[in-house]
mmCIF file of C-alpha atoms in Angstrom:
data_model
loop_
_atom_site.group_PDB
_atom_site.id
_atom_site.type_symbol
_atom_site.label_atom_id
_atom_site.label_comp_id
_atom_site.label_asym_id
_atom_site.label_seq_id
_atom_site.Cartn_x
_atom_site.Cartn_y
_atom_site.Cartn_z
ATOM 1 C CA MET A 16 -4.473 24.822 -40.878
ATOM 2 C CA ASN A 17 -0.999 25.800 -41.184
ATOM 3 C CA GLU A 18 0.086 22.239 -41.995
ATOM 4 C CA VAL A 19 1.129 19.614 -44.506
ATOM 5 C CA THR A 20 0.538 16.283 -42.909
ATOM 6 C CA PRO A 21 2.156 13.498 -45.213
ATOM 7 C CA ASN A 22 1.154 10.742 -42.234
ATOM 8 C CA ALA A 23 -2.582 11.742 -42.557
ATOM 9 C CA ALA A 24 -2.687 11.420 -46.273
ATOM 10 C CA LEU A 25 -1.106 8.205 -46.456
ATOM 11 C CA ALA A 26 -3.764 6.764 -43.887
ATOM 12 C CA ARG A 27 -6.235 7.915 -46.741
ATOM 13 C CA GLY A 28 -4.085 6.388 -49.081
ATOM 14 C CA ALA A 29 -2.893 9.816 -50.824
ATOM 15 C CA THR A 30 0.694 10.636 -52.031
ATOM 16 C CA PRO A 31 3.186 11.534 -49.499
ATOM 17 C CA VAL A 32 4.483 15.062 -49.309
ATOM 18 C CA ALA A 33 7.181 17.094 -48.604
ATOM 19 C CA PRO A 34 8.503 20.784 -48.572
ATOM 20 C CA THR A 35 9.960 21.819 -51.691
ATOM 21 C CA PRO A 36 12.683 24.676 -52.330
ATOM 22 C CA ALA A 37 9.733 26.749 -53.157
ATOM 23 C CA GLY A 38 8.014 25.954 -50.630
ATOM 24 C CA GLN A 39 5.244 23.824 -51.945
ATOM 25 C CA ALA A 40 4.740 20.396 -51.589
ATOM 26 C CA GLY A 41 5.727 17.855 -54.188
ATOM 27 C CA ALA A 42 6.142 13.970 -54.177
ATOM 28 C CA LEU A 43 8.442 12.220 -51.991
ATOM 29 C CA PRO A 44 10.984 9.934 -53.752
ATOM 30 C CA ALA A 45 10.308 6.066 -52.842
ATOM 31 C CA GLY A 46 11.385 5.339 -49.526
ATOM 32 C CA HIS A 47 11.379 8.472 -48.058
ATOM 33 C CA PRO A 48 10.503 8.694 -44.630
ATOM 34 C CA ALA A 49 6.941 10.223 -43.823
ATOM 35 C CA VAL A 50 7.293 13.782 -42.920
ATOM 36 C CA ARG A 51 5.338 16.377 -40.668
ATOM 37 C CA TRP A 52 5.547 20.009 -40.749
ATOM 38 C CA GLY A 53 4.349 23.242 -41.159
ATOM 39 C CA ARG A 54 2.644 23.469 -37.928
ATOM 40 C CA VAL A 55 3.412 25.977 -34.897
ATOM 41 C CA GLY A 56 3.765 25.105 -31.551
ATOM 42 C CA VAL A 57 3.809 26.444 -27.909
ATOM 43 C CA LEU A 58 5.207 24.974 -25.063
ATOM 44 C CA LEU A 59 3.977 26.046 -21.545
ATOM 45 C CA MET A 60 6.720 25.388 -18.935
ATOM 46 C CA ASN A 61 6.466 25.611 -15.298
ATOM 47 C CA LEU A 62 8.628 24.742 -12.171
ATOM 48 C CA GLY A 63 7.732 21.156 -11.398
ATOM 49 C CA THR A 64 6.303 18.888 -8.863
ATOM 50 C CA PRO A 65 6.883 15.722 -7.434
ATOM 51 C CA GLU A 66 4.661 12.442 -8.587
ATOM 52 C CA GLY A 67 3.554 11.661 -5.167
ATOM 53 C CA THR A 68 4.064 12.463 -1.272
ATOM 54 C CA SER A 69 5.874 9.436 -0.021
ATOM 55 C CA TYR A 70 9.273 9.614 0.640
ATOM 56 C CA TRP A 71 11.032 8.030 -2.659
ATOM 57 C CA PRO A 72 8.950 10.230 -5.112
ATOM 58 C CA MET A 73 10.126 13.348 -2.747
ATOM 59 C CA ARG A 74 13.614 12.280 -2.807
ATOM 60 C CA ARG A 75 13.496 12.114 -6.529
ATOM 61 C CA TYR A 76 11.975 15.393 -7.227
ATOM 62 C CA LEU A 77 14.355 17.130 -4.473
ATOM 63 C CA LYS A 78 17.381 15.738 -6.177
ATOM 64 C CA GLU A 79 16.542 16.719 -9.462
ATOM 65 C CA PHE A 80 15.455 20.205 -8.744
ATOM 66 C CA LEU A 81 18.430 20.865 -5.938
ATOM 67 C CA SER A 82 21.029 19.369 -8.253
ATOM 68 C CA ASP A 83 20.502 22.158 -10.899
ATOM 69 C CA ARG A 84 23.457 24.376 -10.571
ATOM 70 C CA ARG A 85 21.055 27.169 -11.816
ATOM 71 C CA VAL A 86 19.037 26.788 -8.776
ATOM 72 C CA ILE A 87 21.845 25.773 -6.112
ATOM 73 C CA GLU A 88 25.714 27.723 -7.055
ATOM 74 C CA VAL A 89 27.362 26.378 -3.749
ATOM 75 C CA PRO A 90 30.445 24.665 -4.838
ATOM 76 C CA ARG A 91 29.970 21.078 -5.812
ATOM 77 C CA ALA A 92 32.739 19.885 -3.096
ATOM 78 C CA ILE A 93 30.597 21.358 -0.638
ATOM 79 C CA TRP A 94 26.916 20.860 -1.738
ATOM 80 C CA TRP A 95 27.219 17.325 -3.287
ATOM 81 C CA PRO A 96 27.694 15.680 0.341
ATOM 82 C CA LEU A 97 25.339 18.207 2.161
ATOM 83 C CA LEU A 98 22.840 17.186 -0.531
ATOM 84 C CA ASN A 99 23.094 13.327 -0.662
ATOM 85 C CA LEU A 100 23.984 12.742 2.883
ATOM 86 C CA VAL A 101 21.740 15.149 4.719
ATOM 87 C CA ILE A 102 19.006 16.792 3.102
ATOM 88 C CA LEU A 103 17.961 14.088 0.667
ATOM 89 C CA THR A 104 17.904 11.733 3.949
ATOM 90 C CA LYS A 105 15.895 14.621 6.143
ATOM 91 C CA ARG A 106 13.800 16.740 3.780
ATOM 92 C CA PRO A 107 11.475 14.335 1.687
ATOM 93 C CA GLY A 108 9.529 13.270 4.696
ATOM 94 C CA PRO A 109 8.487 16.679 5.979
ATOM 95 C CA LYS A 110 8.090 17.955 2.411
ATOM 96 C CA GLY A 111 5.895 15.118 1.430
ATOM 97 C CA ARG A 112 3.642 15.810 4.445
ATOM 98 C CA ASP A 113 3.616 19.558 3.352
ATOM 99 C CA TYR A 114 2.710 18.501 -0.113
ATOM 100 C CA ALA A 115 0.003 16.197 1.387
ATOM 101 C CA SER A 116 -1.781 19.191 2.777
ATOM 102 C CA VAL A 117 -2.439 20.644 -0.460
ATOM 103 C CA TRP A 118 -2.576 17.638 -2.616
ATOM 104 C CA ASN A 119 -4.939 17.088 -5.513
ATOM 105 C CA ASN A 120 -6.461 13.914 -4.747
ATOM 106 C CA GLU A 121 -8.979 13.602 -6.850
ATOM 107 C CA ARG A 122 -6.430 13.625 -9.937
ATOM 108 C CA ASP A 123 -3.301 12.710 -7.292
ATOM 109 C CA GLU A 124 -1.185 15.337 -8.460
ATOM 110 C CA GLY A 125 0.288 18.693 -6.852
ATOM 111 C CA PRO A 126 -1.861 21.553 -7.822
ATOM 112 C CA LEU A 127 0.755 23.412 -9.804
ATOM 113 C CA LYS A 128 0.108 20.323 -12.472
ATOM 114 C CA THR A 129 -3.334 20.805 -12.331
ATOM 115 C CA ILE A 130 -3.403 24.256 -12.666
ATOM 116 C CA THR A 131 -0.878 24.238 -15.815
ATOM 117 C CA ARG A 132 -2.606 21.413 -17.037
ATOM 118 C CA GLY A 133 -5.811 23.790 -17.209
ATOM 119 C CA GLN A 134 -3.790 26.764 -18.657
ATOM 120 C CA ALA A 135 -2.648 24.827 -21.657
ATOM 121 C CA GLU A 136 -5.984 23.534 -22.212
ATOM 122 C CA LYS A 137 -7.830 26.613 -22.221
ATOM 123 C CA LEU A 138 -4.859 28.449 -24.391
ATOM 124 C CA GLN A 139 -5.493 25.322 -26.811
ATOM 125 C CA ALA A 140 -9.235 26.294 -27.057
ATOM 126 C CA ALA A 141 -8.698 29.987 -27.318
ATOM 127 C CA MET A 142 -5.982 29.552 -30.207
ATOM 128 C CA GLY A 143 -8.166 27.141 -31.812
ATOM 129 C CA ASP A 144 -6.230 24.956 -34.409
ATOM 130 C CA ARG A 145 -3.729 28.163 -35.692
ATOM 131 C CA VAL A 146 -1.325 26.318 -32.999
ATOM 132 C CA VAL A 147 -0.712 23.049 -30.892
ATOM 133 C CA VAL A 148 -0.176 24.053 -27.335
ATOM 134 C CA ASP A 149 1.488 21.848 -24.952
ATOM 135 C CA TRP A 150 2.853 22.174 -21.337
ATOM 136 C CA ALA A 151 5.878 20.634 -19.326
ATOM 137 C CA MET A 152 7.565 20.728 -16.045
ATOM 138 C CA ARG A 153 11.509 21.804 -15.634
ATOM 139 C CA TYR A 154 11.731 19.422 -12.792
ATOM 140 C CA GLY A 155 9.337 15.946 -12.766
ATOM 141 C CA LYS A 156 6.796 15.101 -15.064
ATOM 142 C CA PRO A 157 5.772 15.684 -18.038
ATOM 143 C CA GLU A 158 9.237 16.266 -19.093
ATOM 144 C CA VAL A 159 10.317 18.989 -21.267
ATOM 145 C CA ASP A 160 12.268 16.941 -23.872
ATOM 146 C CA GLN A 161 9.586 14.370 -24.629
ATOM 147 C CA ARG A 162 6.801 17.542 -24.566
ATOM 148 C CA ILE A 163 9.024 19.331 -27.329
ATOM 149 C CA GLN A 164 9.289 15.619 -29.420
ATOM 150 C CA ALA A 165 5.392 15.598 -29.357
ATOM 151 C CA LEU A 166 5.134 18.804 -30.903
ATOM 152 C CA LEU A 167 7.649 17.660 -33.823
ATOM 153 C CA ASP A 168 5.779 14.390 -34.517
ATOM 154 C CA GLN A 169 2.525 16.741 -34.800
ATOM 155 C CA GLY A 170 4.123 18.697 -37.254
ATOM 156 C CA CYS A 171 5.377 21.712 -35.409
ATOM 157 C CA ASP A 172 8.590 23.248 -36.827
ATOM 158 C CA ARG A 173 8.402 26.453 -35.032
ATOM 159 C CA ILE A 174 7.953 26.543 -31.478
ATOM 160 C CA LEU A 175 7.199 29.153 -28.780
ATOM 161 C CA LEU A 176 8.518 28.432 -25.552
ATOM 162 C CA VAL A 177 6.446 30.074 -22.789
ATOM 163 C CA PRO A 178 8.326 30.323 -19.623
ATOM 164 C CA LEU A 179 5.500 30.956 -17.177
ATOM 165 C CA TYR A 180 7.131 33.345 -14.499
ATOM 166 C CA PRO A 181 6.937 36.888 -15.208
ATOM 167 C CA GLN A 182 9.954 37.948 -13.474
ATOM 168 C CA TYR A 183 13.176 36.465 -15.455
ATOM 169 C CA ALA A 184 15.393 34.800 -12.749
ATOM 170 C CA ALA A 185 18.335 32.739 -13.703
ATOM 171 C CA ALA A 186 16.899 29.908 -11.639
ATOM 172 C CA THR A 187 13.354 29.720 -12.879
ATOM 173 C CA SER A 188 13.300 31.302 -16.618
ATOM 174 C CA ALA A 189 17.038 30.481 -17.432
ATOM 175 C CA THR A 190 16.852 26.959 -16.437
ATOM 176 C CA ALA A 191 13.497 26.203 -17.874
ATOM 177 C CA CYS A 192 15.216 27.177 -21.647
ATOM 178 C CA ASP A 193 18.617 25.157 -20.674
ATOM 179 C CA GLN A 194 16.262 21.930 -20.333
ATOM 180 C CA ALA A 195 14.594 22.698 -23.534
ATOM 181 C CA PHE A 196 17.991 23.668 -25.595
ATOM 182 C CA ARG A 197 19.561 19.993 -23.941
ATOM 183 C CA ALA A 198 16.742 18.775 -26.171
ATOM 184 C CA LEU A 199 17.528 20.393 -29.167
ATOM 185 C CA MET A 200 20.920 19.472 -29.229
ATOM 186 C CA LYS A 201 20.153 15.995 -29.537
ATOM 187 C CA MET A 202 17.908 16.786 -32.802
ATOM 188 C CA ARG A 203 18.886 16.420 -35.948
ATOM 189 C CA TRP A 204 15.886 18.608 -37.277
ATOM 190 C CA GLN A 205 15.364 21.231 -34.530
ATOM 191 C CA PRO A 206 12.203 23.433 -35.085
ATOM 192 C CA THR A 207 12.775 26.974 -35.261
ATOM 193 C CA VAL A 208 12.503 28.351 -31.577
ATOM 194 C CA ARG A 209 11.394 31.289 -30.076
ATOM 195 C CA VAL A 210 11.203 32.015 -25.965
ATOM 196 C CA SER A 211 8.904 34.693 -24.524
ATOM 197 C CA PRO A 212 10.185 37.346 -22.602
ATOM 198 C CA PRO A 213 9.463 38.012 -18.948
ATOM 199 C CA TYR A 214 6.327 40.120 -18.693
ATOM 200 C CA HIS A 215 6.864 41.556 -15.016
ATOM 201 C CA ASP A 216 5.927 45.386 -16.253
ATOM 202 C CA ASP A 217 3.310 44.477 -19.247
ATOM 203 C CA PRO A 218 0.099 46.826 -18.695
ATOM 204 C CA VAL A 219 -2.084 43.672 -19.490
ATOM 205 C CA TYR A 220 -0.152 41.550 -16.708
ATOM 206 C CA ILE A 221 -0.498 44.636 -14.065
ATOM 207 C CA GLU A 222 -4.064 44.945 -14.665
ATOM 208 C CA ALA A 223 -4.791 41.457 -14.486
ATOM 209 C CA VAL A 224 -3.493 40.942 -11.015
ATOM 210 C CA ALA A 225 -4.864 44.625 -9.774
ATOM 211 C CA SER A 226 -8.118 43.594 -11.203
ATOM 212 C CA ALA A 227 -8.309 40.381 -9.582
ATOM 213 C CA ILE A 228 -6.674 41.702 -5.973
ATOM 214 C CA ARG A 229 -10.039 43.989 -6.357
ATOM 215 C CA ARG A 230 -12.139 41.231 -7.133
ATOM 216 C CA ASP A 231 -11.160 38.988 -4.395
ATOM 217 C CA LEU A 232 -10.835 42.073 -1.572
ATOM 218 C CA ALA A 233 -14.663 42.880 -2.345
ATOM 219 C CA ALA A 234 -14.986 39.130 -1.174
ATOM 220 C CA LEU A 235 -13.690 39.729 2.078
ATOM 221 C CA ASP A 236 -15.776 40.174 5.234
ATOM 222 C CA PHE A 237 -12.932 42.735 6.339
ATOM 223 C CA GLU A 238 -10.440 45.272 4.850
ATOM 224 C CA PRO A 239 -7.014 44.676 5.249
ATOM 225 C CA GLU A 240 -4.629 47.453 6.952
ATOM 226 C CA VAL A 241 -1.700 46.099 5.065
ATOM 227 C CA ILE A 242 -1.321 43.926 1.928
ATOM 228 C CA LEU A 243 1.849 42.208 1.179
ATOM 229 C CA THR A 244 3.098 41.122 -2.364
ATOM 230 C CA SER A 245 5.104 38.146 -1.793
ATOM 231 C CA PHE A 246 7.891 36.837 -4.390
ATOM 232 C CA HIS A 247 9.820 33.682 -4.306
ATOM 233 C CA GLY A 248 13.458 34.817 -2.946
ATOM 234 C CA VAL A 249 16.413 33.924 -4.396
ATOM 235 C CA PRO A 250 19.880 34.404 -2.486
ATOM 236 C CA LYS A 251 20.989 38.189 -2.276
ATOM 237 C CA SER A 252 24.684 37.179 -4.203
ATOM 238 C CA TYR A 253 22.444 36.153 -7.156
ATOM 239 C CA LEU A 254 21.199 39.729 -7.532
ATOM 240 C CA MET A 255 25.229 41.034 -7.003
ATOM 241 C CA LYS A 256 26.263 38.515 -10.038
ATOM 242 C CA GLY A 257 23.660 40.329 -12.260
ATOM 243 C CA ASP A 258 20.543 38.391 -12.051
ATOM 244 C CA PRO A 259 17.663 41.246 -12.955
ATOM 245 C CA TYR A 260 14.929 38.957 -10.749
ATOM 246 C CA HIS A 261 15.089 41.468 -7.713
ATOM 247 C CA CYS A 262 14.626 44.699 -9.628
ATOM 248 C CA GLN A 263 11.926 43.280 -11.943
ATOM 249 C CA CYS A 264 10.061 42.222 -8.585
ATOM 250 C CA VAL A 265 10.339 45.404 -6.925
ATOM 251 C CA LYS A 266 9.136 47.318 -10.315
ATOM 252 C CA THR A 267 5.916 44.756 -10.499
ATOM 253 C CA GLY A 268 5.001 45.290 -6.967
ATOM 254 C CA ARG A 269 5.313 49.283 -7.183
ATOM 255 C CA LEU A 270 2.873 48.976 -10.745
ATOM 256 C CA ILE A 271 0.357 46.918 -8.951
ATOM 257 C CA ARG A 272 0.479 49.345 -5.805
ATOM 258 C CA GLU A 273 0.083 52.176 -8.207
ATOM 259 C CA ALA A 274 -2.495 50.870 -10.077
ATOM 260 C CA LEU A 275 -4.578 50.120 -7.070
ATOM 261 C CA GLY A 276 -3.958 53.478 -5.493
ATOM 262 C CA TYR A 277 -2.575 52.141 -2.311
ATOM 263 C CA SER A 278 0.461 54.022 -0.179
ATOM 264 C CA PRO A 279 3.986 52.143 0.020
ATOM 265 C CA GLU A 280 3.145 51.533 3.828
ATOM 266 C CA ARG A 281 -0.257 49.769 3.080
ATOM 267 C CA MET A 282 1.083 47.412 0.075
ATOM 268 C CA ARG A 283 4.449 46.090 0.554
ATOM 269 C CA THR A 284 6.659 43.862 -1.311
ATOM 270 C CA THR A 285 8.427 40.971 0.283
ATOM 271 C CA PHE A 286 9.939 37.720 -0.455
ATOM 272 C CA GLN A 287 9.786 34.276 0.859
ATOM 273 C CA SER A 288 10.723 30.802 0.729
ATOM 274 C CA ARG A 289 14.597 31.371 1.769
ATOM 275 C CA PHE A 290 16.465 27.923 3.358
ATOM 276 C CA GLY A 291 19.854 27.621 4.172
ATOM 277 C CA ASN A 292 22.273 30.568 6.051
ATOM 278 C CA GLU A 293 23.044 32.426 3.344
ATOM 279 C CA GLU A 294 21.349 35.787 3.025
ATOM 280 C CA TRP A 295 18.347 36.350 0.612
ATOM 281 C CA LEU A 296 16.514 38.799 -0.924
ATOM 282 C CA LYS A 297 14.772 40.886 1.730
ATOM 283 C CA PRO A 298 12.638 42.210 3.377
ATOM 284 C CA TYR A 299 11.436 38.334 4.242
ATOM 285 C CA THR A 300 7.953 37.822 4.047
ATOM 286 C CA ASP A 301 7.572 35.528 7.166
ATOM 287 C CA GLU A 302 9.677 37.969 9.150
ATOM 288 C CA THR A 303 7.318 40.926 7.896
ATOM 289 C CA VAL A 304 4.118 38.924 8.987
ATOM 290 C CA LYS A 305 5.413 38.561 12.411
ATOM 291 C CA GLU A 306 6.585 41.977 12.965
ATOM 292 C CA LEU A 307 3.252 43.490 11.739
ATOM 293 C CA ALA A 308 1.102 41.380 14.098
ATOM 294 C CA ALA A 309 3.653 42.418 16.608
ATOM 295 C CA GLN A 310 3.049 46.075 15.965
ATOM 296 C CA GLY A 311 -0.731 45.618 16.392
ATOM 297 C CA VAL A 312 -1.780 45.243 12.814
ATOM 298 C CA LYS A 313 -4.856 43.055 12.979
ATOM 299 C CA ARG A 314 -5.783 42.564 9.546
ATOM 300 C CA LEU A 315 -3.224 41.270 6.775
ATOM 301 C CA ALA A 316 -3.858 39.904 3.087
ATOM 302 C CA ILE A 317 -1.031 38.399 1.080
ATOM 303 C CA VAL A 318 -0.872 38.097 -2.745
ATOM 304 C CA ALA A 319 1.418 36.486 -4.538
ATOM 305 C CA PRO A 320 1.783 38.026 -8.192
ATOM 306 C CA GLY A 321 5.230 36.145 -8.962
ATOM 307 C CA PHE A 322 3.489 32.500 -9.010
ATOM 308 C CA THR A 323 1.261 31.888 -12.393
ATOM 309 C CA ALA A 324 -0.228 28.990 -10.491
ATOM 310 C CA ASP A 325 -0.862 28.499 -6.854
ATOM 311 C CA CYS A 326 1.653 25.609 -5.590
ATOM 312 C CA LEU A 327 3.052 24.633 -2.416
ATOM 313 C CA GLU A 328 4.889 27.966 -1.662
ATOM 314 C CA THR A 329 1.439 29.719 -1.900
ATOM 315 C CA LEU A 330 -1.194 27.365 -0.658
ATOM 316 C CA GLU A 331 1.292 25.820 2.269
ATOM 317 C CA GLU A 332 3.669 28.495 3.240
ATOM 318 C CA LEU A 333 1.390 31.753 2.549
ATOM 319 C CA ASP A 334 -1.830 30.554 3.430
ATOM 320 C CA GLY A 335 -0.657 27.920 5.980
ATOM 321 C CA GLU A 336 2.534 28.901 7.615
ATOM 322 C CA ASN A 337 2.085 32.761 7.619
ATOM 323 C CA ARG A 338 -1.409 32.536 8.296
ATOM 324 C CA HIS A 339 -0.245 30.795 11.905
ATOM 325 C CA TYR A 340 2.636 33.633 12.409
ATOM 326 C CA PHE A 341 0.141 36.211 12.105
ATOM 327 C CA GLU A 342 -2.981 34.518 14.065
ATOM 328 C CA ASP A 343 -0.035 33.172 16.737
ATOM 329 C CA GLY A 344 1.022 37.046 17.208
ATOM 330 C CA GLY A 345 -2.164 38.424 18.001
ATOM 331 C CA GLY A 346 -3.788 39.165 14.193
ATOM 332 C CA THR A 347 -7.450 38.506 14.185
ATOM 333 C CA HIS A 348 -8.387 38.558 10.441
ATOM 334 C CA PHE A 349 -5.691 36.790 7.220
ATOM 335 C CA ALA A 350 -6.437 36.188 3.660
ATOM 336 C CA TYR A 351 -4.452 34.710 1.209
ATOM 337 C CA LEU A 352 -5.409 36.230 -2.469
ATOM 338 C CA PRO A 353 -5.251 33.267 -4.789
ATOM 339 C CA CYS A 354 -2.761 33.208 -7.992
ATOM 340 C CA LEU A 355 -4.489 34.169 -11.629
ATOM 341 C CA ASN A 356 -4.180 30.413 -12.225
ATOM 342 C CA ASP A 357 -6.301 29.939 -15.042
ATOM 343 C CA GLY A 358 -9.256 31.995 -14.346
ATOM 344 C CA PRO A 359 -9.707 34.551 -16.546
ATOM 345 C CA GLU A 360 -7.466 37.182 -15.559
ATOM 346 C CA GLY A 361 -4.705 34.552 -15.878
ATOM 347 C CA MET A 362 -5.702 33.296 -18.849
ATOM 348 C CA ARG A 363 -6.003 36.843 -20.668
ATOM 349 C CA VAL A 364 -1.860 37.728 -19.343
ATOM 350 C CA ILE A 365 -1.128 33.857 -21.024
ATOM 351 C CA GLU A 366 -2.948 34.583 -24.585
ATOM 352 C CA HIS A 367 -2.040 38.045 -24.493
ATOM 353 C CA VAL A 368 1.993 36.985 -24.379
ATOM 354 C CA VAL A 369 1.411 34.175 -26.567
ATOM 355 C CA ALA A 370 -0.294 36.201 -29.091
ATOM 356 C CA ARG A 371 2.241 38.904 -28.936
ATOM 357 C CA GLU A 372 5.463 36.745 -29.192
ATOM 358 C CA LEU A 373 3.673 34.466 -32.237
ATOM 359 C CA LYS A 374 3.632 37.651 -34.525
ATOM 360 C CA GLY A 375 5.148 36.479 -37.854
ATOM 361 C CA TRP A 376 4.313 33.014 -37.114
ATOM 362 C CA VAL A 377 0.282 33.476 -36.645
ATOM 363 C CA ASP A 378 -1.570 35.906 -37.824
#
């Protein structure tokens, strides 16, 4: 194990040690605080989830999320009264009911939290004692600053931050890193930090998604006429300001389609989860679903390769709302194909990304 742990040594009655200029352990002077150092940490970071589905937990979560200037770029003078006087009054109730429809009642938590924990636990098992693996949420709990501190407390002076987003967006990857950097700004002894890059076109990721789609389609009792690859949307203005998200999503969709050997007509890229009056990335998933049903398409499947874990936007929005849109429009067969989650394909991708980015730290 690549660590020196004076605290553990002290517990056994040994002399405390600390790094010397030569990188070797030496005796600490009298009165020196105990030091843990020399280990490597990995922090998986996902978006977040409320702590409950009732009004106040939902309000706290929505306020933190919708107050983020990376997420909402509307001028504060306009957005603050709209958020605090309208949205946070009206949305917690309906949104809480949406979360309740997909809630993990056994653990009393959202599915995103359950799955992200599972990903961290399986990654730790795969990495063994070479690294310390932890996980955090950008909004809600467990909090990023606390989990970074937990890694430091275990002797991690090198930490790999892994935003769990295959495609980069300022409203996802960047804000997750912002939160980590805020924590670093308060530290006297900062760890050395790396950030894993987006992996939207990584062959391991593309093949994992394609493999999962093949498996899930084979398990259906029908063959879809059309398959939608649905990505979370962002306002079109973000693209025009230079955000690469749209381009990376389109490339991911194309690479998956080519790996499966489908035509552009049979496998299409769309964008979901818009709100407000501003134009968002198109084509919209819900409008496409309605249009396909109106055109006479009877068999439809949707997959969400931009999400590393199933959550409200996939389980309730895609498998719930959009299923209803399709069936109400005359569709007869609908399937939502799950995210990679902490299954074999999902863990293969995460392990690949982490192993690649730890080169030089962990052999």
